[in-house]
Short mmCIF file of C-alpha atoms (C1' of nucleotides) in Angstrom, two decimals:
data_model
loop_
_atom_site.label_atom_id
_atom_site.label_comp_id
_atom_site.label_asym_id
_atom_site.label_seq_id
_atom_site.Cartn_x
_atom_site.Cartn_y
_atom_site.Cartn_z
CA MET A 7 363.43 -20.19 155.66
CA ILE A 8 363.29 -20.11 159.15
CA ALA A 9 360.56 -21.91 161.11
CA PRO A 10 358.82 -19.58 163.40
CA HIS A 11 358.64 -20.79 167.20
CA PHE A 12 355.73 -20.58 169.48
CA ASN A 13 357.33 -20.98 172.92
CA THR A 14 354.20 -20.27 175.22
CA TRP A 15 350.79 -21.69 175.37
CA GLN A 16 349.10 -18.42 174.56
CA SER A 17 351.26 -17.95 171.26
CA VAL A 18 350.27 -21.30 170.28
CA GLN A 19 346.62 -20.42 170.83
CA ASP A 20 346.86 -17.28 169.08
CA GLU A 21 348.40 -19.05 166.12
CA VAL A 22 345.67 -21.63 166.24
CA LEU A 23 342.90 -19.14 166.60
CA ARG A 24 344.61 -17.16 163.78
CA ARG A 25 344.54 -20.13 161.34
CA ILE A 26 340.71 -20.86 162.14
CA HIS A 27 339.85 -17.15 161.42
CA ILE A 28 341.71 -17.19 157.98
CA ARG A 29 340.01 -20.36 157.47
CA ALA A 30 343.06 -22.36 156.83
CA TRP A 31 341.39 -24.54 159.46
CA PRO A 32 337.76 -24.09 158.34
CA PRO A 33 334.72 -25.25 160.69
CA GLY A 34 334.33 -28.86 160.84
CA SER A 35 337.79 -29.86 159.41
CA ALA A 36 340.36 -32.03 161.34
CA ILE A 37 343.72 -30.02 162.68
CA PRO A 38 347.14 -31.88 163.02
CA ASN A 39 347.62 -34.05 166.01
CA GLU A 40 349.52 -32.61 169.04
CA ALA A 41 352.67 -34.20 168.18
CA ASP A 42 352.66 -32.92 164.86
CA LEU A 43 351.89 -29.10 165.81
CA ALA A 44 354.46 -29.46 168.68
CA THR A 45 357.03 -30.41 166.04
CA GLU A 46 355.95 -27.76 163.59
CA PHE A 47 355.55 -24.95 166.42
CA GLY A 48 359.02 -26.24 167.94
CA CYS A 49 357.60 -26.83 171.39
CA ALA A 50 356.71 -29.48 173.53
CA ARG A 51 353.49 -31.38 173.09
CA ALA A 52 352.40 -30.42 176.51
CA THR A 53 352.49 -26.71 175.27
CA VAL A 54 350.28 -27.50 172.46
CA ASN A 55 348.06 -29.78 174.58
CA ARG A 56 347.59 -26.94 177.20
CA ALA A 57 346.56 -24.39 174.42
CA LEU A 58 344.15 -26.81 172.43
CA ARG A 59 342.59 -27.94 175.73
CA ALA A 60 341.86 -24.23 176.68
CA LEU A 61 340.17 -23.83 173.30
CA ALA A 62 338.20 -27.11 173.74
CA GLU A 63 336.95 -25.63 176.93
CA ALA A 64 335.85 -22.59 175.31
CA GLY A 65 333.84 -24.30 172.61
CA ILE A 66 336.20 -23.36 169.83
CA LEU A 67 337.31 -26.96 169.24
CA ASP A 68 336.04 -30.45 169.66
CA ARG A 69 338.56 -33.00 170.68
CA ARG A 70 338.18 -36.81 171.16
CA ARG A 71 340.77 -39.37 171.57
CA ARG A 72 341.61 -41.39 168.70
CA ALA A 73 339.12 -39.17 166.68
CA GLY A 74 341.48 -36.12 166.87
CA THR A 75 340.74 -32.52 167.08
CA ARG A 76 338.48 -30.52 164.82
CA VAL A 77 337.21 -26.99 164.51
CA ALA A 78 333.68 -26.83 166.16
CA LEU A 79 331.18 -26.83 163.50
CA HIS A 80 328.65 -24.90 165.48
CA PRO A 81 330.79 -22.89 167.90
CA VAL A 82 328.85 -23.40 170.92
CA ARG A 83 330.12 -20.49 172.54
CA LYS A 84 330.42 -20.63 176.28
CA ALA A 85 329.54 -17.51 178.38
CA THR A 86 330.88 -17.55 182.10
CA LEU A 87 328.73 -15.74 184.47
CA SER A 88 330.00 -14.80 187.94
CA ILE A 89 327.49 -15.10 190.70
CA PRO A 90 328.82 -12.45 193.31
CA LEU A 91 326.89 -11.74 196.68
CA ILE A 92 324.34 -9.03 196.09
CA SER A 93 326.35 -6.66 198.31
CA ALA A 94 329.38 -7.11 195.98
CA GLU A 95 327.25 -6.89 193.06
CA VAL A 96 325.76 -3.55 194.15
CA ALA A 97 329.22 -2.17 195.39
CA ALA A 98 330.63 -3.03 192.20
CA ARG A 99 328.13 -0.45 190.34
CA GLY A 100 329.32 2.19 192.69
CA GLN A 101 326.14 2.15 194.62
CA ARG A 102 325.66 1.56 198.55
CA HIS A 103 323.98 -1.65 199.36
CA GLY A 104 321.05 -1.82 201.73
CA TYR A 105 319.05 -4.65 203.32
CA ARG A 106 315.74 -5.31 204.98
CA LEU A 107 314.52 -8.40 206.46
CA LEU A 108 310.88 -8.39 205.51
CA ALA A 109 309.42 -11.91 207.02
CA ARG A 110 310.88 -14.84 208.91
CA SER A 111 309.01 -18.04 209.63
CA GLU A 112 309.48 -21.91 210.01
CA VAL A 113 306.53 -23.49 208.01
CA CYS A 114 305.84 -26.20 205.41
CA PRO A 115 306.70 -24.83 202.04
CA PRO A 116 304.64 -24.93 199.01
CA ALA A 117 304.60 -28.12 196.71
CA PRO A 118 307.20 -26.42 193.99
CA VAL A 119 309.64 -25.90 196.58
CA ARG A 120 309.12 -29.30 198.33
CA ALA A 121 309.49 -30.84 194.69
CA GLN A 122 312.91 -28.52 194.24
CA LEU A 123 314.67 -29.35 197.50
CA GLY A 124 313.18 -33.03 197.88
CA THR A 125 312.64 -32.13 201.55
CA GLY A 126 309.07 -33.40 201.86
CA THR A 127 306.88 -31.84 204.18
CA ARG A 128 309.52 -30.97 206.71
CA PRO A 129 309.16 -27.39 207.89
CA LEU A 130 311.80 -25.03 206.47
CA LEU A 131 313.41 -21.61 207.36
CA HIS A 132 311.22 -19.22 205.16
CA LEU A 133 313.09 -15.72 204.38
CA LEU A 134 311.77 -12.55 202.56
CA ALA A 135 314.28 -9.59 202.10
CA LEU A 136 314.70 -6.61 200.10
CA HIS A 137 318.00 -5.51 199.01
CA THR A 138 318.36 -1.90 197.88
CA ALA A 139 321.16 0.20 196.03
CA ASP A 140 321.52 3.64 197.02
CA ALA A 141 318.16 3.33 198.70
CA ALA A 142 316.12 2.51 195.80
CA PRO A 143 314.67 -1.05 195.76
CA TYR A 144 317.01 -3.50 194.10
CA VAL A 145 315.92 -7.26 194.26
CA VAL A 146 313.32 -9.29 196.43
CA GLU A 147 314.81 -12.44 197.89
CA ASP A 148 312.56 -15.30 198.46
CA ARG A 149 314.70 -17.96 200.40
CA TRP A 150 313.95 -21.21 201.93
CA VAL A 151 316.75 -23.04 203.92
CA ASN A 152 316.63 -26.27 204.90
CA ILE A 153 317.06 -25.74 208.97
CA ALA A 154 317.83 -29.44 209.30
CA VAL A 155 321.23 -29.35 207.97
CA VAL A 156 322.10 -25.86 209.23
CA PRO A 157 320.38 -25.65 212.67
CA GLU A 158 322.77 -22.82 213.60
CA MET A 159 320.81 -20.66 211.56
CA ARG A 160 317.95 -20.46 213.84
CA ASP A 161 320.31 -18.53 216.12
CA ILE A 162 321.61 -15.93 213.60
CA ASP A 163 320.44 -12.28 213.56
CA LEU A 164 319.19 -12.06 209.75
CA SER A 165 318.26 -8.26 210.04
CA VAL A 166 322.10 -7.53 210.47
CA GLN A 167 323.70 -10.16 208.23
CA THR A 168 322.09 -11.48 205.11
CA ALA A 169 321.08 -15.26 205.02
CA ASN A 170 323.51 -15.49 201.87
CA GLU A 171 326.48 -14.07 203.72
CA TRP A 172 326.28 -16.59 206.40
CA LEU A 173 325.50 -19.57 204.22
CA VAL A 174 328.36 -18.93 201.97
CA ALA A 175 330.76 -18.35 204.96
CA ASN A 176 329.31 -21.40 207.16
CA ALA A 177 327.72 -23.93 204.81
CA PRO A 178 329.63 -24.58 201.79
CA PHE A 179 327.98 -26.13 199.07
CA THR A 180 329.06 -28.84 196.80
CA HIS A 181 326.77 -28.11 193.61
CA GLY A 182 323.74 -26.47 192.79
CA ASP A 183 321.78 -25.45 189.63
CA ILE A 184 320.76 -22.04 188.50
CA ALA A 185 317.94 -20.86 186.00
CA PHE A 186 317.27 -17.47 184.71
CA SER A 187 313.65 -16.12 183.31
CA ALA A 188 311.59 -13.59 183.12
CA HIS A 189 308.51 -13.08 185.03
CA ALA A 190 305.52 -10.85 185.65
CA ALA A 191 305.76 -8.96 189.00
CA SER A 192 303.23 -10.40 191.59
CA ALA A 193 301.45 -8.17 193.86
CA ALA A 194 303.87 -8.45 196.68
CA GLU A 195 307.09 -8.13 194.37
CA ALA A 196 305.37 -5.01 192.73
CA GLN A 197 304.74 -3.33 196.42
CA HIS A 198 308.22 -4.32 197.39
CA LEU A 199 310.08 -3.06 194.46
CA GLY A 200 307.75 0.09 194.13
CA ILE A 201 306.48 -1.08 190.56
CA PRO A 202 303.13 -1.77 188.78
CA ILE A 203 301.96 -5.39 189.05
CA GLY A 204 302.65 -7.30 186.02
CA ALA A 205 305.96 -5.50 185.23
CA ALA A 206 308.71 -7.55 183.60
CA LEU A 207 311.18 -8.89 186.20
CA PHE A 208 314.53 -10.85 185.55
CA VAL A 209 314.43 -13.66 188.01
CA VAL A 210 317.24 -15.85 189.15
CA ASP A 211 316.22 -19.27 190.61
CA ARG A 212 319.13 -21.03 192.48
CA THR A 213 319.26 -24.12 194.35
CA THR A 214 322.43 -25.71 196.31
CA TRP A 215 323.13 -28.82 197.72
CA ASN A 216 326.01 -30.18 200.05
CA GLY A 217 326.44 -33.63 198.67
CA ALA A 218 323.00 -35.29 198.95
CA ALA A 219 321.41 -32.91 201.42
CA PRO A 220 319.77 -29.70 200.00
CA ILE A 221 320.72 -26.34 201.65
CA THR A 222 318.57 -23.77 200.06
CA ALA A 223 316.40 -22.66 197.42
CA VAL A 224 316.31 -18.94 196.66
CA ARG A 225 314.54 -16.62 194.07
CA LEU A 226 315.88 -13.34 193.31
CA ALA A 227 313.51 -11.00 191.47
CA TYR A 228 315.45 -7.96 190.15
CA ALA A 229 313.83 -4.47 189.62
CA PRO A 230 313.19 -3.51 186.29
CA GLY A 231 316.08 -2.24 184.21
CA TYR A 232 318.52 -4.98 185.55
CA ARG A 233 320.83 -6.67 182.95
CA MET A 234 323.16 -9.30 183.53
CA GLN A 235 326.03 -8.96 181.16
CA THR A 236 329.37 -10.67 180.27
CA ALA A 237 331.97 -11.22 177.36
CA ILE A 238 331.96 -14.06 175.03
CA MET B 3 351.21 -44.80 209.22
CA ILE B 4 351.15 -44.93 205.48
CA ALA B 5 351.13 -41.59 203.88
CA PRO B 6 347.97 -41.59 201.22
CA HIS B 7 348.95 -40.99 197.63
CA PHE B 8 347.00 -38.76 195.13
CA ASN B 9 348.03 -39.57 191.70
CA THR B 10 345.84 -37.92 189.48
CA TRP B 11 344.86 -34.05 189.38
CA GLN B 12 341.32 -34.94 189.90
CA SER B 13 342.06 -36.76 193.19
CA VAL B 14 344.10 -33.94 194.20
CA GLN B 15 341.27 -31.52 193.79
CA ASP B 16 339.14 -33.64 195.64
CA GLU B 17 341.30 -33.85 198.67
CA VAL B 18 341.55 -30.02 198.44
CA LEU B 19 337.86 -29.54 198.28
CA ARG B 20 337.32 -32.07 201.19
CA ARG B 21 339.66 -30.25 203.29
CA ILE B 22 337.71 -26.86 202.62
CA HIS B 23 334.37 -28.50 203.23
CA ILE B 24 335.36 -29.99 206.53
CA ARG B 25 336.79 -26.64 207.23
CA ALA B 26 340.44 -27.74 207.63
CA TRP B 27 341.08 -24.85 205.47
CA PRO B 28 338.35 -22.46 206.18
CA PRO B 29 337.50 -19.50 204.01
CA GLY B 30 339.99 -16.98 203.87
CA SER B 31 342.88 -18.92 205.21
CA ALA B 32 346.08 -19.69 203.31
CA ILE B 33 346.77 -23.03 202.22
CA PRO B 34 350.33 -24.71 201.84
CA ASN B 35 352.40 -23.94 198.74
CA GLU B 36 352.54 -26.24 195.73
CA ALA B 37 355.87 -27.70 196.52
CA ASP B 38 354.45 -28.67 199.98
CA LEU B 39 351.34 -30.14 198.75
CA ALA B 40 353.22 -32.22 196.31
CA THR B 41 355.39 -33.69 198.89
CA GLU B 42 352.46 -34.40 201.14
CA PHE B 43 350.48 -36.01 198.17
CA GLY B 44 353.21 -37.79 196.66
CA CYS B 45 352.84 -36.40 193.30
CA ALA B 46 354.44 -33.94 191.30
CA ARG B 47 354.11 -30.28 191.62
CA ALA B 48 352.79 -30.02 188.22
CA THR B 49 349.90 -32.30 189.25
CA VAL B 50 349.19 -29.96 192.22
CA ASN B 51 349.20 -26.87 190.04
CA ARG B 52 346.66 -28.50 187.51
CA ALA B 53 344.28 -29.15 190.44
CA LEU B 54 344.71 -25.97 192.12
CA ARG B 55 344.50 -23.82 188.88
CA ALA B 56 341.22 -25.39 187.85
CA LEU B 57 339.74 -24.45 191.33
CA ALA B 58 341.08 -20.90 190.81
CA GLU B 59 339.31 -20.85 187.59
CA ALA B 60 336.21 -22.08 189.32
CA GLY B 61 336.53 -18.99 191.92
CA ILE B 62 336.99 -21.53 194.84
CA LEU B 63 340.62 -20.34 195.29
CA ASP B 64 342.34 -17.06 195.19
CA ARG B 65 346.32 -17.44 193.81
CA ARG B 66 348.83 -14.74 193.56
CA ARG B 67 352.42 -15.17 193.03
CA ARG B 68 354.44 -14.88 196.13
CA ALA B 69 351.24 -14.16 198.30
CA GLY B 70 350.18 -17.98 197.78
CA THR B 71 346.76 -19.73 197.55
CA ARG B 72 343.99 -18.91 199.83
CA VAL B 73 340.44 -20.18 200.15
CA ALA B 74 338.16 -17.43 198.47
CA LEU B 75 336.59 -15.46 201.30
CA HIS B 76 333.45 -14.90 198.88
CA PRO B 77 333.15 -17.95 196.72
CA VAL B 78 332.20 -16.07 193.59
CA ARG B 79 330.95 -19.22 191.84
CA LYS B 80 330.98 -19.01 188.15
CA ALA B 81 327.99 -20.59 185.83
CA THR B 82 328.95 -21.45 182.49
CA LEU B 83 325.91 -21.05 179.99
CA SER B 84 326.42 -22.54 176.60
CA ILE B 85 324.98 -20.58 173.70
CA PRO B 86 323.96 -22.94 170.93
CA LEU B 87 322.25 -22.15 167.85
CA ILE B 88 318.36 -21.93 168.26
CA SER B 89 317.72 -24.82 166.04
CA ALA B 90 320.04 -27.02 168.35
CA GLU B 91 318.55 -25.69 171.39
CA VAL B 92 314.99 -26.60 170.25
CA ALA B 93 316.15 -29.91 169.10
CA ALA B 94 317.69 -30.60 172.33
CA ARG B 95 314.11 -30.25 173.88
CA GLY B 96 312.94 -32.88 171.61
CA GLN B 97 310.70 -30.49 169.49
CA ARG B 98 311.05 -29.68 165.64
CA HIS B 99 312.54 -26.12 164.88
CA GLY B 100 310.65 -23.94 162.28
CA TYR B 101 311.90 -20.52 160.91
CA ARG B 102 310.09 -17.75 159.00
CA LEU B 103 311.77 -14.51 157.95
CA LEU B 104 309.37 -11.85 158.55
CA ALA B 105 311.19 -8.80 157.07
CA ARG B 106 314.55 -7.84 155.36
CA SER B 107 315.68 -4.44 154.64
CA GLU B 108 318.79 -2.13 154.24
CA VAL B 109 318.49 0.77 156.31
CA CYS B 110 320.11 2.98 158.57
CA PRO B 111 319.78 1.65 162.15
CA PRO B 112 318.29 3.49 165.01
CA ALA B 113 320.36 5.26 167.48
CA PRO B 114 320.90 2.69 170.13
CA VAL B 115 321.99 0.04 167.66
CA ARG B 116 324.40 2.60 165.77
CA ALA B 117 325.81 3.21 169.53
CA GLN B 118 326.23 -0.39 169.96
CA LEU B 119 327.79 -1.19 166.93
CA GLY B 120 329.74 1.87 166.34
CA THR B 121 328.80 1.90 162.54
CA GLY B 122 327.55 5.33 162.61
CA THR B 123 325.08 6.14 160.08
CA ARG B 124 325.93 3.65 157.31
CA PRO B 125 322.99 1.39 156.43
CA LEU B 126 322.94 -1.94 157.68
CA LEU B 127 320.85 -5.31 156.74
CA HIS B 128 318.07 -5.60 159.29
CA LEU B 129 316.15 -8.95 159.68
CA LEU B 130 313.22 -10.06 161.60
CA ALA B 131 312.56 -13.57 162.07
CA LEU B 132 310.74 -15.81 164.00
CA HIS B 133 311.78 -19.19 165.30
CA THR B 134 309.14 -21.97 166.38
CA ALA B 135 309.30 -25.18 168.21
CA ASP B 136 306.75 -27.74 167.30
CA ALA B 137 305.06 -24.84 165.55
CA ALA B 138 304.56 -22.94 168.60
CA PRO B 139 306.05 -19.42 168.70
CA TYR B 140 309.42 -19.75 170.30
CA VAL B 141 311.71 -16.49 169.84
CA VAL B 142 311.31 -13.47 167.87
CA GLU B 143 314.88 -12.53 166.36
CA ASP B 144 315.82 -8.90 165.58
CA ARG B 145 319.16 -8.81 163.88
CA TRP B 146 321.39 -6.15 162.32
CA VAL B 147 324.14 -7.12 160.29
CA ASN B 148 327.11 -4.89 159.21
CA ILE B 149 326.80 -5.62 155.51
CA ALA B 150 330.08 -3.70 154.67
CA VAL B 151 332.17 -6.79 156.34
CA VAL B 152 330.14 -9.55 155.08
CA PRO B 153 328.86 -8.53 151.48
CA GLU B 154 328.39 -11.90 150.56
CA MET B 155 325.15 -12.19 152.84
CA ARG B 156 323.42 -9.81 150.37
CA ASP B 157 323.11 -13.04 148.12
CA ILE B 158 321.97 -15.53 150.64
CA ASP B 159 318.50 -16.69 150.73
CA LEU B 160 317.84 -16.12 154.20
CA SER B 161 314.35 -17.58 154.30
CA VAL B 162 315.82 -21.26 154.27
CA GLN B 163 319.08 -20.66 156.23
CA THR B 164 318.89 -18.53 159.31
CA ALA B 165 321.44 -15.60 159.55
CA ASN B 166 323.09 -17.00 162.47
CA GLU B 167 323.89 -20.33 160.83
CA TRP B 168 325.32 -18.56 157.76
CA LEU B 169 327.18 -16.20 160.00
CA VAL B 170 328.69 -19.00 162.28
CA ALA B 171 329.92 -21.00 159.40
CA ASN B 172 331.10 -17.99 157.44
CA ALA B 173 331.91 -15.12 159.48
CA PRO B 174 333.89 -16.26 162.62
CA PHE B 175 334.11 -13.66 165.32
CA THR B 176 336.83 -12.93 167.70
CA HIS B 177 334.88 -11.73 170.70
CA GLY B 178 331.41 -10.35 171.88
CA ASP B 179 329.23 -9.53 174.72
CA ILE B 180 326.00 -10.97 175.58
CA ALA B 181 323.45 -9.51 178.03
CA PHE B 182 320.08 -10.90 179.59
CA SER B 183 317.24 -8.99 180.69
CA ALA B 184 313.39 -9.06 181.15
CA HIS B 185 311.23 -6.67 178.98
CA ALA B 186 307.63 -6.02 178.27
CA ALA B 187 306.63 -7.44 174.96
CA SER B 188 305.90 -4.66 172.31
CA ALA B 189 303.05 -4.52 170.26
CA ALA B 190 304.97 -6.26 167.42
CA GLU B 191 306.66 -8.82 169.55
CA ALA B 192 303.23 -9.69 171.02
CA GLN B 193 301.67 -10.22 167.73
CA HIS B 194 304.43 -12.49 166.40
CA LEU B 195 304.51 -14.44 169.43
CA GLY B 196 300.82 -14.67 170.09
CA ILE B 197 300.73 -13.03 173.61
CA PRO B 198 299.35 -9.96 175.13
CA ILE B 199 301.18 -6.66 175.01
CA GLY B 200 303.30 -6.11 178.03
CA ALA B 201 303.87 -9.94 178.71
CA ALA B 202 307.27 -10.58 180.68
CA LEU B 203 309.80 -11.84 178.11
CA PHE B 204 313.31 -12.96 178.51
CA VAL B 205 315.59 -10.89 176.02
CA VAL B 206 319.13 -11.76 175.03
CA ASP B 207 321.24 -9.05 173.55
CA ARG B 208 324.25 -10.47 171.69
CA THR B 209 326.86 -8.41 169.91
CA THR B 210 329.67 -9.61 168.18
CA TRP B 211 333.20 -8.56 166.73
CA ASN B 212 335.95 -9.87 164.27
CA GLY B 213 338.70 -7.70 165.53
CA ALA B 214 337.76 -3.97 165.52
CA ALA B 215 334.86 -4.75 162.82
CA PRO B 216 331.52 -5.14 164.31
CA ILE B 217 329.75 -7.91 162.86
CA THR B 218 326.15 -8.29 164.38
CA ALA B 219 324.18 -7.42 166.78
CA VAL B 220 320.86 -9.47 167.60
CA ARG B 221 317.94 -9.02 170.15
CA LEU B 222 316.50 -12.48 170.92
CA ALA B 223 312.96 -12.17 172.81
CA TYR B 224 311.68 -15.54 174.07
CA ALA B 225 308.15 -16.62 174.29
CA PRO B 226 307.04 -16.56 178.18
CA GLY B 227 308.14 -19.68 180.05
CA TYR B 228 311.47 -19.79 178.58
CA ARG B 229 314.20 -20.79 181.26
CA MET B 230 317.90 -20.38 180.72
CA GLN B 231 319.31 -23.13 182.98
CA THR B 232 322.86 -24.47 183.93
CA ALA B 233 324.80 -26.27 186.86
CA ILE B 234 326.92 -24.35 189.28
"C1'" DA C 3 344.86 -52.88 166.27
"C1'" DA C 4 346.53 -48.59 166.36
"C1'" DG C 5 346.61 -43.89 166.90
"C1'" DT C 6 344.60 -40.11 169.30
"C1'" DG C 7 344.41 -36.97 173.57
"C1'" DG C 8 344.80 -37.27 178.59
"C1'" DT C 9 347.82 -37.20 182.30
"C1'" DC C 10 351.94 -37.85 185.10
"C1'" DT C 11 356.99 -36.89 186.36
"C1'" DA C 12 361.23 -34.45 187.50
"C1'" DG C 13 363.58 -30.88 186.73
"C1'" DA C 14 364.07 -26.30 185.25
"C1'" DC C 15 363.76 -21.15 184.70
"C1'" DC C 16 361.24 -17.22 184.98
"C1'" DA C 17 357.66 -13.14 186.01
"C1'" DC C 18 355.65 -11.14 189.76
"C1'" DG C 19 354.54 -8.95 193.58
"C1'" DT C 20 355.12 -8.76 198.35
"C1'" DC C 21 358.21 -8.75 202.08
"C1'" DA D 19 365.22 -9.68 197.95
"C1'" DC D 20 363.13 -13.75 197.42
"C1'" DG D 21 359.46 -17.15 197.53
"C1'" DT D 22 355.37 -18.11 195.07
"C1'" DG D 23 352.90 -19.54 191.21
"C1'" DG D 24 353.36 -19.90 185.99
"C1'" DT D 25 355.14 -22.33 182.73
"C1'" DC D 26 358.11 -25.07 179.35
"C1'" DT D 27 360.66 -29.65 178.26
"C1'" DA D 28 361.28 -34.38 177.08
"C1'" DG D 29 359.80 -38.65 178.27
"C1'" DA D 30 356.77 -41.82 179.43
"C1'" DC D 31 352.44 -44.49 180.13
"C1'" DC D 32 347.70 -44.84 179.64
"C1'" DA D 33 342.51 -44.84 178.57
"C1'" DC D 34 339.47 -44.37 175.02
"C1'" DT D 35 337.54 -44.87 170.50
"C1'" DT D 36 337.59 -45.62 165.97
"C1'" DT D 37 339.17 -48.12 162.17
#
DNA sequence: AAGTGGTCTAGACCACGTC
DNA sequence: ACGTGGTCTAGACCACTTT
């Protein structure tokens, strides 16, 4: 009997997945340690490590020092979503992106925005814009910008360049959070999107920071029919 | 002048991020190759590779053989969502999960489901269930199961164990897709969730396969107020 | 206390895509 | 053609956590 060899980390990963699927290694069970698998597969331990680490990142395996590696009992599959620029998103659908700045002001934000950004009662730059796809309303953007950390933005003509385009190029963020939900269209949203009040809208709320300094909070309300999709 | 050393791939990553943030390496620009960075950082090339590969996976860098590594022009940030069991999701909120099977039948699915699963006119197992959190309606689950590939499911008492719990433990899938959208509540959904018809619902559609064989298609319609959140 | 995964090193070969 | 990232190896040390 000739032992099969798995030279690449991908082939090792495939073999591990195969054993999980045929239930040779059922959910919750421990699998051999890296050193043993490397011997069995005829490859270096680093190669096994690379394969198993990727599976752990995908939620298929649970790995803990000393405790070893187990097949995840409840495979918490992870879906990865790309967050592109809206213009790129529209272009990827084969449509033409349009953009219109609807309102711009510097005012003290309402309490929910203050709480989210932690900027207190300091005035922020408030922007309201409509994105279109082949001239049809696509998404309403309601954005607050912490102008104290990006004062250059005061001098930008935001009717030709979107706020997000300027920000990604000029004010990189270190971290942020993003939330997805469904909301009934407000009167203003309904008007801008050309839909009835109360229609179900897919809403994305995103807040970003640069270190401890909040940069921007944006709410995107998509026209009905929008789907955010990805593979798992 | 003593050259600083970056022994770990994390410290290398931090240093690279720092240079990007201070715009020493502005968006779109090429950065030195791995070998040069390894020399500068006083570490092995594999360490630099690990750091840069992780940044490329996060969408911060663009890497191509021979062309080298560049700072992404449009940082397509990636958000990773965990897809837990509903019972785990409810428990994570500190609430008690409840579950009631509302309907069960074996029938030929409607055209959209047939198209999504590709099972033709073969009858499938159809399940309708309500999940609750602290006794309040949480999500309506509308599921189709390809009973031809998991015939054991016929004999499972799905009033005590959710279909998904049984499936993740007994019918692992190789791949699938997931989509998020907003929908107006149908009459049935409104009744089960105790909300007005037409209310905005957050909807998750998930379809999974084992190799070429479709396993299940499920639609989860969450009660108003649900937010799906993650860090970026 | 001991065994596991996590990581680093130094070297090597190779696939690929741009030049 | 050739320089880049992609990967593998063999060995080593270490951090962590469970026993």
